[in-house]
Amino acid sequence: MKKIFIAVISISLLVIGCKTENGTSKSTSVETNNNSETEKTSSVDDGSGDAICLLDKLSVRETPSGKGKWITSMSLGEKVYFTGEKYIDSVSKKDYFKVKLIDGKEGWSRAPFLAVNGKVGVMVKNASVYKRPDLLTKTENEFSPMDIIAVIGNQDDWIQVKGKRTTGKYIEEVWVKSNNISDKSVDIATAKYASIAMTKPTMTERIKALQEIVENSDFSESIFINLINEKIKDYESKNVPVDVQDVKVEE
């Protein structure tokens, strides 16, 4: 009987030792060091994960500072990995995130221009901007077709996005209707190259760059091909060469 009593007590102590404060089971490992016991616990979530670059040619630097050694740059819409490491410059008060690129390069970039845990998308038409997922919060702003953004949340038929509007000055976090966005890689890529083409210094260069996109079979399935063709016609109408016969030559 005494042996049975001791066995029961031992089992009870073992069960109690495997309970957490809320009564649920928990597995722990204990290390003994100089007769002291240290319980190992899982690390706190540091927020690491995939991130979307929201600014074309965003710099990646060796140190979290505007004066840090330049390593490379990222492209608008590019997906990178956020390591979870953050830093606030004590002088400029600017936030930095440490990122890892697909080719293995690592460095620091400005936090406001990254959307952690976001998914890249592109606007397919003019899209009204809302402060919240409610029709009563409509603003006077809107996104334009081919604006590349990051999707950071959703609610019913609403999508929360982070990005810069063509007509805007800053990165914004706002809401739009979900039917305004495409997540197809061909649409995102076409929009990216078209935006570069439309920043060329002369009309002739813009027309040539846009025609190269239209003629590239890799982009033929994009929803933006017709829009680009319309843009080419618009540029051509504005690119009428000066008639030399109408120019008065000073003698």
Coordinates of N, CA and C in Angstrom, one line a residue:
M1 N 0.8 -1.2 0.0 CA 0.0 0.0 0.0 C 0.9 1.3 0.0
K2 N 2.0 1.2 0.8 CA 2.9 2.4 0.8 C 3.5 2.7 -0.5
K3 N 3.8 1.6 -1.3 CA 4.4 1.8 -2.6 C 3.4 2.4 -3.5
I4 N 2.1 2.0 -3.4 CA 1.1 2.5 -4.3 C 0.9 4.0 -4.0
F5 N 0.9 4.4 -2.8 CA 0.7 5.8 -2.4 C 1.8 6.6 -2.9
I6 N 3.1 6.2 -2.8 CA 4.2 6.9 -3.3 C 4.1 7.1 -4.8
A7 N 3.7 6.0 -5.5 CA 3.6 6.1 -7.0 C 2.5 7.1 -7.4
V8 N 1.4 7.1 -6.7 CA 0.4 8.1 -7.0 C 0.8 9.5 -6.8
I9 N 1.5 9.8 -5.7 CA 2.1 11.1 -5.4 C 3.1 11.5 -6.5
S10 N 3.9 10.6 -7.0 CA 4.9 10.9 -8.0 C 4.2 11.3 -9.3
I11 N 3.2 10.6 -9.7 CA 2.5 10.8 -10.9 C 1.8 12.2 -10.8
S12 N 1.2 12.5 -9.7 CA 0.5 13.8 -9.5 C 1.5 15.0 -9.7
L13 N 2.7 14.8 -9.1 CA 3.7 15.9 -9.2 C 4.1 16.1 -10.6
L14 N 4.2 15.0 -11.4 CA 4.6 15.0 -12.8 C 3.6 15.8 -13.6
V15 N 2.3 15.5 -13.4 CA 1.2 16.1 -14.1 C 1.2 17.6 -13.8
I16 N 1.3 18.0 -12.5 CA 1.3 19.4 -12.1 C 2.5 20.1 -12.8
G17 N 3.6 19.5 -12.9 CA 4.8 20.1 -13.4 C 4.6 20.3 -14.9
C18 N 3.7 19.6 -15.6 CA 3.5 19.8 -17.0 C 2.4 20.7 -17.3
K19 N 1.8 21.4 -16.4 CA 0.7 22.3 -16.6 C 1.2 23.8 -16.6
T20 N 0.6 24.6 -17.4 CA 0.9 26.0 -17.4 C -0.1 26.7 -16.4
E21 N 0.0 28.0 -16.3 CA -0.8 28.7 -15.4 C -2.3 28.6 -15.7
N22 N -2.6 28.5 -17.0 CA -4.0 28.4 -17.4 C -4.5 27.0 -17.4
G23 N -3.6 26.0 -17.0 CA -4.1 24.6 -16.9 C -3.9 23.8 -18.1
T24 N -3.3 24.4 -19.1 CA -3.1 23.6 -20.4 C -1.7 23.0 -20.4
S25 N -1.5 22.0 -21.1 CA -0.2 21.3 -21.2 C 0.8 22.1 -21.9
K26 N 2.1 22.0 -21.5 CA 3.1 22.8 -22.1 C 4.4 22.0 -22.0
S27 N 5.1 21.8 -23.1 CA 6.4 21.1 -23.1 C 7.5 22.1 -23.0
T28 N 8.4 21.8 -22.0 CA 9.5 22.7 -21.8 C 10.8 21.9 -21.7
S29 N 11.9 22.6 -21.9 CA 13.2 21.9 -21.8 C 13.9 22.7 -20.7
V30 N 14.6 22.0 -19.8 CA 15.3 22.7 -18.7 C 16.8 22.4 -18.8
E31 N 17.6 23.4 -18.7 CA 19.0 23.3 -18.7 C 19.5 23.5 -17.3
T32 N 20.5 22.7 -16.8 CA 21.0 22.9 -15.4 C 22.4 23.5 -15.6
N33 N 22.7 24.6 -15.0 CA 24.0 25.3 -15.0 C 24.3 25.8 -13.6
N34 N 25.3 25.2 -13.0 CA 25.7 25.6 -11.6 C 24.5 25.5 -10.7
N35 N 23.7 24.4 -10.8 CA 22.6 24.2 -10.0 C 21.4 25.2 -10.2
S36 N 21.4 26.0 -11.3 CA 20.3 26.9 -11.6 C 19.6 26.4 -12.8
E37 N 18.3 26.5 -12.8 CA 17.5 26.0 -13.9 C 17.0 27.2 -14.8
T38 N 17.1 27.1 -16.1 CA 16.6 28.1 -17.0 C 15.6 27.5 -18.0
E39 N 14.4 28.0 -18.0 CA 13.4 27.5 -18.9 C 13.5 28.1 -20.3
K40 N 13.6 27.3 -21.4 CA 13.7 27.8 -22.7 C 12.3 28.1 -23.2
T41 N 12.0 29.3 -23.8 CA 10.7 29.6 -24.3 C 10.9 30.0 -25.8
S42 N 9.8 29.9 -26.5 CA 9.9 30.2 -28.0 C 10.1 31.7 -28.1
S43 N 10.7 32.1 -29.2 CA 11.0 33.5 -29.4 C 9.8 34.3 -29.9
V44 N 9.7 35.6 -29.5 CA 8.6 36.4 -29.9 C 8.6 36.7 -31.4
D45 N 7.5 36.8 -32.0 CA 7.4 37.1 -33.4 C 7.9 38.5 -33.7
D46 N 8.9 38.5 -34.6 CA 9.6 39.8 -34.9 C 9.0 40.5 -36.1
G47 N 7.9 40.0 -36.7 CA 7.3 40.6 -37.8 C 7.9 40.4 -39.1
S48 N 8.9 39.5 -39.2 CA 9.6 39.2 -40.4 C 8.7 38.6 -41.4
G49 N 9.0 38.7 -42.7 CA 8.2 38.1 -43.8 C 8.4 38.8 -45.1
D50 N 7.7 38.4 -46.1 CA 7.8 39.0 -47.4 C 7.4 40.5 -47.4
A51 N 8.0 41.3 -48.2 CA 7.7 42.7 -48.3 C 7.7 43.2 -49.7
I52 N 6.9 44.2 -50.0 CA 6.8 44.7 -51.4 C 7.5 46.1 -51.4
C53 N 8.3 46.4 -52.4 CA 8.9 47.7 -52.6 C 7.9 48.6 -53.2
L54 N 7.8 49.8 -52.7 CA 6.8 50.7 -53.2 C 7.4 51.9 -53.9
L55 N 8.7 51.9 -54.1 CA 9.3 53.1 -54.7 C 10.4 52.6 -55.7
D56 N 10.3 53.0 -57.0 CA 11.3 52.5 -57.9 C 12.7 53.1 -57.6
K57 N 13.7 52.2 -57.7 CA 15.1 52.6 -57.4 C 15.3 52.9 -56.0
L58 N 14.6 52.2 -55.1 CA 14.8 52.4 -53.6 C 16.1 51.8 -53.2
S59 N 16.9 52.6 -52.6 CA 18.3 52.2 -52.2 C 18.3 51.1 -51.1
V60 N 19.3 50.2 -51.3 CA 19.6 49.3 -50.2 C 21.0 49.6 -49.8
R61 N 21.2 49.9 -48.5 CA 22.5 50.3 -48.0 C 23.1 49.4 -47.0
E62 N 24.4 49.5 -46.8 CA 25.1 48.6 -45.9 C 24.8 48.8 -44.4
T63 N 24.5 50.1 -44.1 CA 24.1 50.5 -42.8 C 22.8 51.3 -42.8
P64 N 22.0 51.3 -41.7 CA 20.8 52.0 -41.7 C 20.9 53.5 -41.6
S65 N 21.4 54.1 -42.7 CA 21.6 55.6 -42.7 C 21.7 56.0 -44.2
G66 N 21.3 57.3 -44.4 CA 21.3 57.8 -45.8 C 22.7 57.9 -46.3
K67 N 23.7 57.9 -45.4 CA 25.1 58.0 -45.7 C 25.8 56.6 -45.8
G68 N 25.0 55.6 -45.6 CA 25.5 54.2 -45.6 C 26.0 53.8 -47.0
K69 N 26.9 52.9 -47.1 CA 27.4 52.5 -48.4 C 26.3 51.8 -49.2
W70 N 26.2 52.3 -50.5 CA 25.1 51.9 -51.4 C 25.5 50.5 -51.8
I71 N 24.5 49.5 -51.8 CA 24.7 48.2 -52.2 C 24.1 47.9 -53.6
T72 N 22.8 48.3 -53.6 CA 22.0 48.1 -54.9 C 20.7 48.9 -54.7
S73 N 19.8 48.7 -55.6 CA 18.5 49.4 -55.5 C 17.4 48.4 -55.9
M74 N 16.2 48.6 -55.4 CA 15.1 47.8 -55.7 C 14.1 48.4 -56.7
S75 N 13.3 47.6 -57.3 CA 12.4 48.0 -58.3 C 11.0 48.1 -57.7
L76 N 10.2 49.1 -58.2 CA 8.8 49.2 -57.7 C 8.1 47.9 -58.0
G77 N 7.4 47.4 -56.9 CA 6.7 46.1 -57.0 C 7.5 44.9 -56.7
E78 N 8.8 45.1 -56.5 CA 9.7 43.9 -56.3 C 9.4 43.3 -54.9
K79 N 9.4 42.0 -54.8 CA 9.2 41.3 -53.6 C 10.6 41.0 -52.9
V80 N 10.7 41.3 -51.7 CA 12.0 41.0 -50.9 C 11.6 40.4 -49.6
Y81 N 12.6 40.1 -48.8 CA 12.3 39.5 -47.5 C 12.7 40.4 -46.4
F82 N 11.8 40.7 -45.5 CA 12.1 41.6 -44.3 C 12.6 40.7 -43.2
T83 N 13.8 40.9 -42.7 CA 14.4 40.0 -41.7 C 13.8 40.2 -40.3
G84 N 13.1 41.3 -40.1 CA 12.6 41.5 -38.8 C 13.4 42.6 -38.0
E85 N 14.6 42.9 -38.6 CA 15.5 43.9 -37.9 C 15.0 45.3 -38.3
K86 N 14.9 46.1 -37.3 CA 14.5 47.5 -37.5 C 15.5 48.5 -36.8
Y87 N 15.5 49.7 -37.3 CA 16.4 50.7 -36.8 C 15.9 52.1 -37.0
I88 N 16.0 52.9 -36.0 CA 15.6 54.3 -36.2 C 16.9 55.2 -36.0
D89 N 17.2 55.9 -37.1 CA 18.4 56.8 -37.0 C 18.2 57.9 -36.0
S90 N 19.1 58.0 -35.0 CA 19.0 58.9 -33.9 C 19.0 60.3 -34.3
V91 N 19.7 60.6 -35.5 CA 19.8 62.0 -36.0 C 18.6 62.4 -36.9
S92 N 18.4 61.6 -37.9 CA 17.3 61.9 -38.9 C 15.9 61.5 -38.4
K93 N 15.9 60.5 -37.4 CA 14.7 59.9 -36.9 C 13.9 59.1 -38.0
K94 N 14.7 58.7 -39.0 CA 14.1 57.9 -40.1 C 14.1 56.4 -39.7
D95 N 13.0 55.7 -40.1 CA 13.0 54.3 -39.8 C 13.6 53.5 -41.0
Y96 N 14.3 52.4 -40.6 CA 14.9 51.5 -41.6 C 14.6 50.1 -41.3
F97 N 14.4 49.3 -42.4 CA 14.2 47.8 -42.2 C 15.4 47.1 -42.9
K98 N 15.8 46.0 -42.4 CA 16.8 45.2 -43.0 C 16.1 44.2 -43.9
V99 N 16.5 44.1 -45.2 CA 15.9 43.3 -46.2 C 16.9 42.3 -46.9
K100 N 16.4 41.3 -47.4 CA 17.2 40.3 -48.1 C 16.6 40.2 -49.5
L101 N 17.4 40.4 -50.6 CA 16.9 40.3 -51.9 C 17.0 38.9 -52.5
I102 N 16.3 38.6 -53.6 CA 16.2 37.3 -54.1 C 17.6 36.7 -54.5
D103 N 18.6 37.6 -54.8 CA 19.9 37.2 -55.2 C 20.8 37.0 -53.9
G104 N 20.2 37.2 -52.7 CA 21.0 37.0 -51.5 C 21.6 38.2 -50.9
K105 N 21.6 39.3 -51.6 CA 22.1 40.6 -51.1 C 21.2 41.0 -49.9
E106 N 21.9 41.6 -48.9 CA 21.2 42.1 -47.7 C 21.6 43.5 -47.4
G107 N 20.7 44.3 -46.9 CA 21.0 45.6 -46.5 C 19.8 46.3 -45.9
W108 N 19.9 47.6 -45.7 CA 18.9 48.4 -45.1 C 18.2 49.4 -46.0
S109 N 16.9 49.5 -45.9 CA 16.1 50.4 -46.7 C 15.1 51.1 -45.9
R110 N 14.6 52.3 -46.4 CA 13.6 53.1 -45.7 C 12.3 52.3 -45.5
A111 N 11.9 52.2 -44.2 CA 10.7 51.5 -43.9 C 9.4 52.0 -44.5
P112 N 9.2 53.3 -44.7 CA 7.9 53.7 -45.2 C 7.7 53.3 -46.7
F113 N 8.7 52.9 -47.4 CA 8.6 52.5 -48.8 C 8.5 51.0 -48.9
L114 N 8.2 50.3 -47.8 CA 8.1 48.8 -47.9 C 6.8 48.4 -47.3
A115 N 6.1 47.5 -47.9 CA 4.8 47.0 -47.3 C 5.1 45.5 -46.9
V116 N 5.3 45.3 -45.6 CA 5.5 44.0 -45.0 C 4.3 43.2 -45.1
N117 N 4.4 41.9 -45.5 CA 3.3 41.0 -45.6 C 2.3 41.4 -46.6
G118 N 2.7 42.3 -47.6 CA 1.8 42.8 -48.6 C 1.9 41.9 -49.9
K119 N 1.0 42.1 -50.8 CA 1.0 41.4 -52.1 C 0.9 42.4 -53.2
V120 N 1.8 42.3 -54.2 CA 1.8 43.3 -55.2 C 0.6 43.2 -56.1
G121 N 0.1 44.4 -56.5 CA -1.1 44.5 -57.5 C -1.0 45.7 -58.3
V122 N -1.9 45.9 -59.2 CA -1.9 47.1 -60.1 C -3.3 47.5 -60.4
M123 N -3.5 48.8 -60.4 CA -4.8 49.3 -60.7 C -5.1 49.1 -62.2
V124 N -6.3 48.7 -62.5 CA -6.7 48.4 -63.9 C -7.5 49.6 -64.5
K125 N -8.0 50.4 -63.6 CA -8.8 51.6 -64.1 C -8.8 52.7 -63.0
N126 N -9.4 53.8 -63.3 CA -9.5 54.8 -62.3 C -10.2 54.3 -61.1
A127 N -9.7 54.5 -59.9 CA -10.3 53.9 -58.7 C -10.4 54.9 -57.6
S128 N -11.6 55.2 -57.1 CA -11.8 56.1 -56.1 C -11.2 55.7 -54.8
V129 N -10.7 56.6 -54.0 CA -10.0 56.3 -52.8 C -10.9 56.6 -51.6
Y130 N -10.9 55.6 -50.7 CA -11.7 55.7 -49.5 C -10.9 55.7 -48.2
K131 N -11.2 56.4 -47.2 CA -10.5 56.4 -45.9 C -10.6 55.1 -45.2
R132 N -11.8 54.5 -45.3 CA -12.1 53.2 -44.6 C -13.0 52.4 -45.6
P133 N -13.3 51.2 -45.3 CA -14.1 50.3 -46.2 C -15.6 50.7 -46.0
D134 N -15.9 51.9 -46.4 CA -17.3 52.4 -46.3 C -17.5 53.5 -47.3
L135 N -18.6 53.4 -48.1 CA -18.9 54.3 -49.2 C -19.0 55.7 -48.7
L136 N -19.3 55.9 -47.4 CA -19.4 57.3 -46.8 C -18.1 58.0 -46.6
T137 N -17.0 57.2 -46.8 CA -15.6 57.8 -46.5 C -14.9 58.1 -47.8
K138 N -15.6 58.3 -48.9 CA -14.9 58.6 -50.2 C -14.2 59.9 -50.1
T139 N -13.0 60.0 -50.8 CA -12.2 61.2 -50.8 C -12.3 61.7 -52.3
E140 N -11.6 62.8 -52.5 CA -11.5 63.4 -53.8 C -10.4 62.8 -54.7
N141 N -9.6 61.9 -54.0 CA -8.5 61.3 -54.7 C -8.9 60.0 -55.4
E142 N -8.0 59.6 -56.4 CA -8.2 58.4 -57.0 C -6.9 57.8 -57.6
F143 N -6.8 56.5 -57.7 CA -5.7 55.9 -58.4 C -5.9 55.9 -59.9
S144 N -4.8 55.8 -60.6 CA -4.9 55.8 -62.1 C -4.6 54.4 -62.6
P145 N -5.0 54.1 -63.8 CA -4.7 52.8 -64.4 C -3.1 52.6 -64.4
M146 N -2.7 51.5 -64.1 CA -1.2 51.1 -64.1 C -0.5 51.6 -62.9
D147 N -1.2 52.1 -61.9 CA -0.5 52.4 -60.6 C -0.2 51.1 -59.9
I148 N 1.0 50.9 -59.5 CA 1.4 49.7 -58.8 C 1.3 49.9 -57.3
I149 N 0.7 49.0 -56.6 CA 0.5 49.1 -55.2 C 0.8 47.8 -54.5
A150 N 0.7 47.8 -53.1 CA 0.7 46.6 -52.4 C -0.6 46.4 -51.7
V151 N -1.2 45.2 -51.7 CA -2.4 44.9 -51.0 C -2.0 44.5 -49.6
I152 N -2.5 45.2 -48.6 CA -2.2 44.8 -47.2 C -3.3 44.4 -46.4
G153 N -4.5 44.4 -46.9 CA -5.7 43.9 -46.2 C -6.9 43.8 -47.0
N154 N -8.0 43.2 -46.5 CA -9.2 43.1 -47.2 C -10.4 43.0 -46.3
Q155 N -11.5 43.4 -46.7 CA -12.8 43.3 -45.9 C -13.9 43.3 -46.9
D156 N -14.6 42.1 -47.0 CA -15.7 42.0 -47.9 C -15.2 42.3 -49.3
D157 N -15.9 43.2 -50.0 CA -15.4 43.5 -51.4 C -14.5 44.8 -51.4
W158 N -13.8 45.0 -50.3 CA -12.9 46.1 -50.2 C -11.5 45.6 -50.1
I159 N -10.5 46.4 -50.6 CA -9.1 46.1 -50.5 C -8.4 47.2 -49.9
Q160 N -7.5 47.0 -48.9 CA -6.7 48.0 -48.3 C -5.3 48.0 -49.0
V161 N -4.9 49.1 -49.5 CA -3.7 49.2 -50.3 C -2.7 50.2 -49.8
K162 N -1.5 50.0 -50.1 CA -0.4 50.9 -49.7 C 0.4 51.3 -50.9
G163 N 0.6 52.5 -51.2 CA 1.3 52.9 -52.4 C 1.1 54.4 -52.8
K164 N 1.7 54.7 -53.9 CA 1.7 56.1 -54.3 C 0.9 56.3 -55.6
R165 N -0.1 57.2 -55.6 CA -0.9 57.5 -56.8 C 0.0 58.3 -57.8
T166 N -0.3 58.1 -59.1 CA 0.4 58.9 -60.1 C 0.2 60.4 -59.8
T167 N -0.9 60.8 -59.3 CA -1.2 62.2 -59.0 C -0.9 62.6 -57.6
G168 N -0.4 61.6 -56.8 CA -0.1 61.9 -55.4 C 1.4 62.2 -55.1
K169 N 1.7 62.6 -53.9 CA 3.0 63.0 -53.6 C 3.7 62.0 -52.6
Y170 N 2.8 61.3 -51.9 CA 3.3 60.4 -50.8 C 2.8 59.0 -50.9
I171 N 3.4 58.1 -50.1 CA 2.9 56.8 -49.9 C 1.6 56.9 -49.0
E172 N 0.6 56.2 -49.4 CA -0.7 56.3 -48.7 C -1.2 54.9 -48.3
E173 N -1.9 54.8 -47.2 CA -2.6 53.5 -46.9 C -4.1 53.8 -46.9
V174 N -4.8 53.3 -47.9 CA -6.2 53.7 -48.1 C -7.0 52.4 -48.6
W175 N -8.3 52.6 -48.9 CA -9.1 51.5 -49.3 C -9.7 51.8 -50.7
V176 N -9.8 50.7 -51.5 CA -10.5 50.8 -52.8 C -11.3 49.6 -53.0
K177 N -12.2 49.6 -54.0 CA -13.0 48.4 -54.3 C -12.1 47.4 -54.9
S178 N -12.3 46.1 -54.6 CA -11.4 45.0 -55.0 C -11.4 44.8 -56.5
N179 N -12.5 45.2 -57.2 CA -12.6 45.0 -58.7 C -11.7 45.9 -59.5
N180 N -11.0 46.8 -58.8 CA -10.1 47.8 -59.5 C -8.7 47.3 -59.6
I181 N -8.4 46.1 -59.1 CA -7.0 45.6 -59.0 C -6.8 44.3 -59.8
S182 N -5.6 44.2 -60.4 CA -5.2 42.9 -61.0 C -3.9 42.5 -60.3
D183 N -3.8 41.2 -60.0 CA -2.6 40.6 -59.4 C -1.8 39.8 -60.4
K184 N -2.2 39.9 -61.7 CA -1.5 39.1 -62.7 C -0.1 39.6 -63.0
S185 N 0.9 38.8 -63.0 CA 2.3 39.2 -63.2 C 2.5 39.9 -64.5
V186 N 1.8 39.5 -65.6 CA 1.9 40.2 -66.9 C 1.4 41.6 -66.8
D187 N 0.3 41.9 -66.1 CA -0.2 43.2 -66.0 C 0.7 44.1 -65.1
I188 N 1.3 43.5 -64.1 CA 2.2 44.3 -63.2 C 3.4 44.7 -64.0
A189 N 4.0 43.7 -64.7 CA 5.2 44.0 -65.5 C 5.0 45.0 -66.6
T190 N 3.9 44.9 -67.3 CA 3.6 45.8 -68.4 C 3.4 47.2 -67.8
A191 N 2.7 47.3 -66.7 CA 2.5 48.6 -66.1 C 3.8 49.2 -65.7
K192 N 4.7 48.4 -65.1 CA 6.0 48.9 -64.7 C 6.8 49.5 -65.9
Y193 N 6.9 48.7 -66.9 CA 7.7 49.2 -68.1 C 7.0 50.4 -68.8
A194 N 5.7 50.4 -68.8 CA 5.0 51.5 -69.4 C 5.2 52.8 -68.6
S195 N 5.3 52.7 -67.3 CA 5.5 53.9 -66.5 C 6.9 54.4 -66.7
I196 N 7.9 53.6 -67.0 CA 9.2 54.0 -67.3 C 9.3 54.7 -68.6
A197 N 8.6 54.1 -69.6 CA 8.5 54.6 -71.0 C 7.9 56.0 -71.0
M198 N 6.9 56.2 -70.2 CA 6.2 57.5 -70.2 C 7.0 58.6 -69.5
T199 N 8.1 58.3 -68.9 CA 9.0 59.3 -68.2 C 10.2 59.7 -69.1
K200 N 10.2 59.1 -70.3 CA 11.3 59.5 -71.2 C 11.3 61.0 -71.5
P201 N 12.4 61.6 -71.8 CA 12.5 63.1 -71.9 C 11.7 63.6 -73.1
T202 N 11.7 62.9 -74.2 CA 11.0 63.4 -75.4 C 9.9 62.5 -75.9
M203 N 8.9 63.1 -76.6 CA 7.8 62.3 -77.1 C 8.2 61.2 -78.0
T204 N 9.2 61.4 -78.8 CA 9.7 60.4 -79.8 C 10.3 59.2 -79.0
E205 N 11.0 59.5 -77.9 CA 11.5 58.4 -77.1 C 10.4 57.6 -76.4
R206 N 9.4 58.3 -75.9 CA 8.3 57.7 -75.3 C 7.5 56.8 -76.2
I207 N 7.3 57.3 -77.4 CA 6.6 56.5 -78.4 C 7.3 55.2 -78.7
K208 N 8.6 55.3 -78.9 CA 9.4 54.2 -79.3 C 9.4 53.1 -78.1
A209 N 9.5 53.6 -76.9 CA 9.6 52.7 -75.7 C 8.2 52.0 -75.6
L210 N 7.1 52.7 -75.8 CA 5.8 52.1 -75.7 C 5.5 51.1 -76.8
Q211 N 6.0 51.4 -78.0 CA 5.8 50.5 -79.1 C 6.6 49.2 -78.9
E212 N 7.7 49.3 -78.2 CA 8.5 48.1 -77.9 C 7.7 47.2 -77.0
I213 N 7.0 47.8 -76.0 CA 6.2 47.0 -75.1 C 5.0 46.3 -75.9
V214 N 4.3 47.0 -76.7 CA 3.2 46.5 -77.5 C 3.7 45.3 -78.4
E215 N 4.9 45.5 -79.0 CA 5.4 44.5 -79.9 C 6.1 43.3 -79.2
N216 N 6.2 43.4 -77.9 CA 6.8 42.3 -77.2 C 5.7 41.2 -76.9
S217 N 5.9 40.0 -77.4 CA 4.9 39.0 -77.3 C 4.7 38.6 -75.8
D218 N 5.7 38.8 -74.9 CA 5.5 38.5 -73.5 C 4.5 39.3 -72.8
F219 N 4.1 40.4 -73.4 CA 3.2 41.3 -72.8 C 1.8 41.3 -73.5
S220 N 1.7 40.5 -74.5 CA 0.5 40.5 -75.4 C -0.8 40.2 -74.7
E221 N -0.7 39.5 -73.6 CA -2.0 39.1 -72.9 C -2.3 40.2 -71.8
S222 N -1.6 41.2 -71.7 CA -1.9 42.2 -70.6 C -3.1 43.0 -70.9
I223 N -3.8 43.3 -69.9 CA -5.1 44.1 -70.0 C -4.7 45.6 -70.4
F224 N -3.5 45.9 -70.3 CA -3.1 47.3 -70.6 C -2.6 47.6 -72.1
I225 N -2.6 46.6 -72.9 CA -2.1 46.8 -74.3 C -3.0 47.8 -75.0
N226 N -4.3 47.8 -75.0 CA -5.1 48.7 -75.6 C -4.9 50.2 -75.1
L227 N -4.7 50.3 -73.8 CA -4.5 51.5 -73.2 C -3.1 52.1 -73.6
I228 N -2.1 51.3 -73.8 CA -0.8 51.7 -74.3 C -0.9 52.2 -75.7
N229 N -1.7 51.5 -76.5 CA -1.9 51.9 -77.9 C -2.5 53.3 -78.0
E230 N -3.5 53.5 -77.1 CA -4.1 54.8 -77.1 C -3.1 55.9 -76.7
K231 N -2.3 55.6 -75.7 CA -1.3 56.5 -75.3 C -0.3 56.8 -76.4
I232 N 0.1 55.8 -77.2 CA 1.0 56.0 -78.4 C 0.3 57.0 -79.4
K233 N -0.9 56.8 -79.7 CA -1.6 57.7 -80.6 C -1.7 59.1 -80.1
D234 N -1.9 59.3 -78.8 CA -1.9 60.6 -78.1 C -0.6 61.3 -78.3
Y235 N 0.5 60.5 -78.0 CA 1.8 61.1 -78.1 C 2.2 61.5 -79.6
E236 N 1.7 60.6 -80.5 CA 2.0 60.9 -81.9 C 1.3 62.2 -82.4
S237 N 0.1 62.4 -81.9 CA -0.7 63.6 -82.2 C 0.0 64.9 -81.7
K238 N 0.8 64.7 -80.6 CA 1.4 65.9 -80.0 C 2.9 66.0 -80.5
N239 N 3.3 65.0 -81.3 CA 4.7 65.0 -81.7 C 4.8 65.4 -83.2
V240 N 4.0 66.4 -83.6 CA 4.1 66.8 -85.0 C 5.3 67.7 -85.2
P241 N 6.1 67.3 -86.2 CA 7.4 68.0 -86.4 C 7.1 69.4 -87.0
V242 N 7.9 70.3 -86.6 CA 7.7 71.7 -87.1 C 8.0 71.8 -88.6
D243 N 7.1 72.4 -89.3 CA 7.2 72.6 -90.8 C 8.3 73.7 -91.1
V244 N 9.4 73.2 -91.6 CA 10.5 74.2 -91.9 C 10.1 75.3 -92.7
Q245 N 9.1 75.1 -93.6 CA 8.7 76.2 -94.5 C 8.0 77.4 -93.7
D246 N 7.5 77.0 -92.5 CA 6.8 78.0 -91.7 C 7.7 78.8 -90.8
V247 N 9.0 78.4 -90.8 CA 10.0 79.0 -89.9 C 10.6 80.2 -90.6
K248 N 10.6 81.3 -90.0 CA 11.2 82.5 -90.5 C 12.7 82.5 -90.2
V249 N 13.5 82.6 -91.1 CA 14.9 82.7 -90.9 C 15.4 84.1 -90.9
E250 N 16.0 84.4 -89.7 CA 16.5 85.8 -89.6 C 17.7 86.0 -90.4
E251 N 17.7 87.1 -91.2 CA 18.9 87.4 -92.0 C 19.9 88.3 -91.2

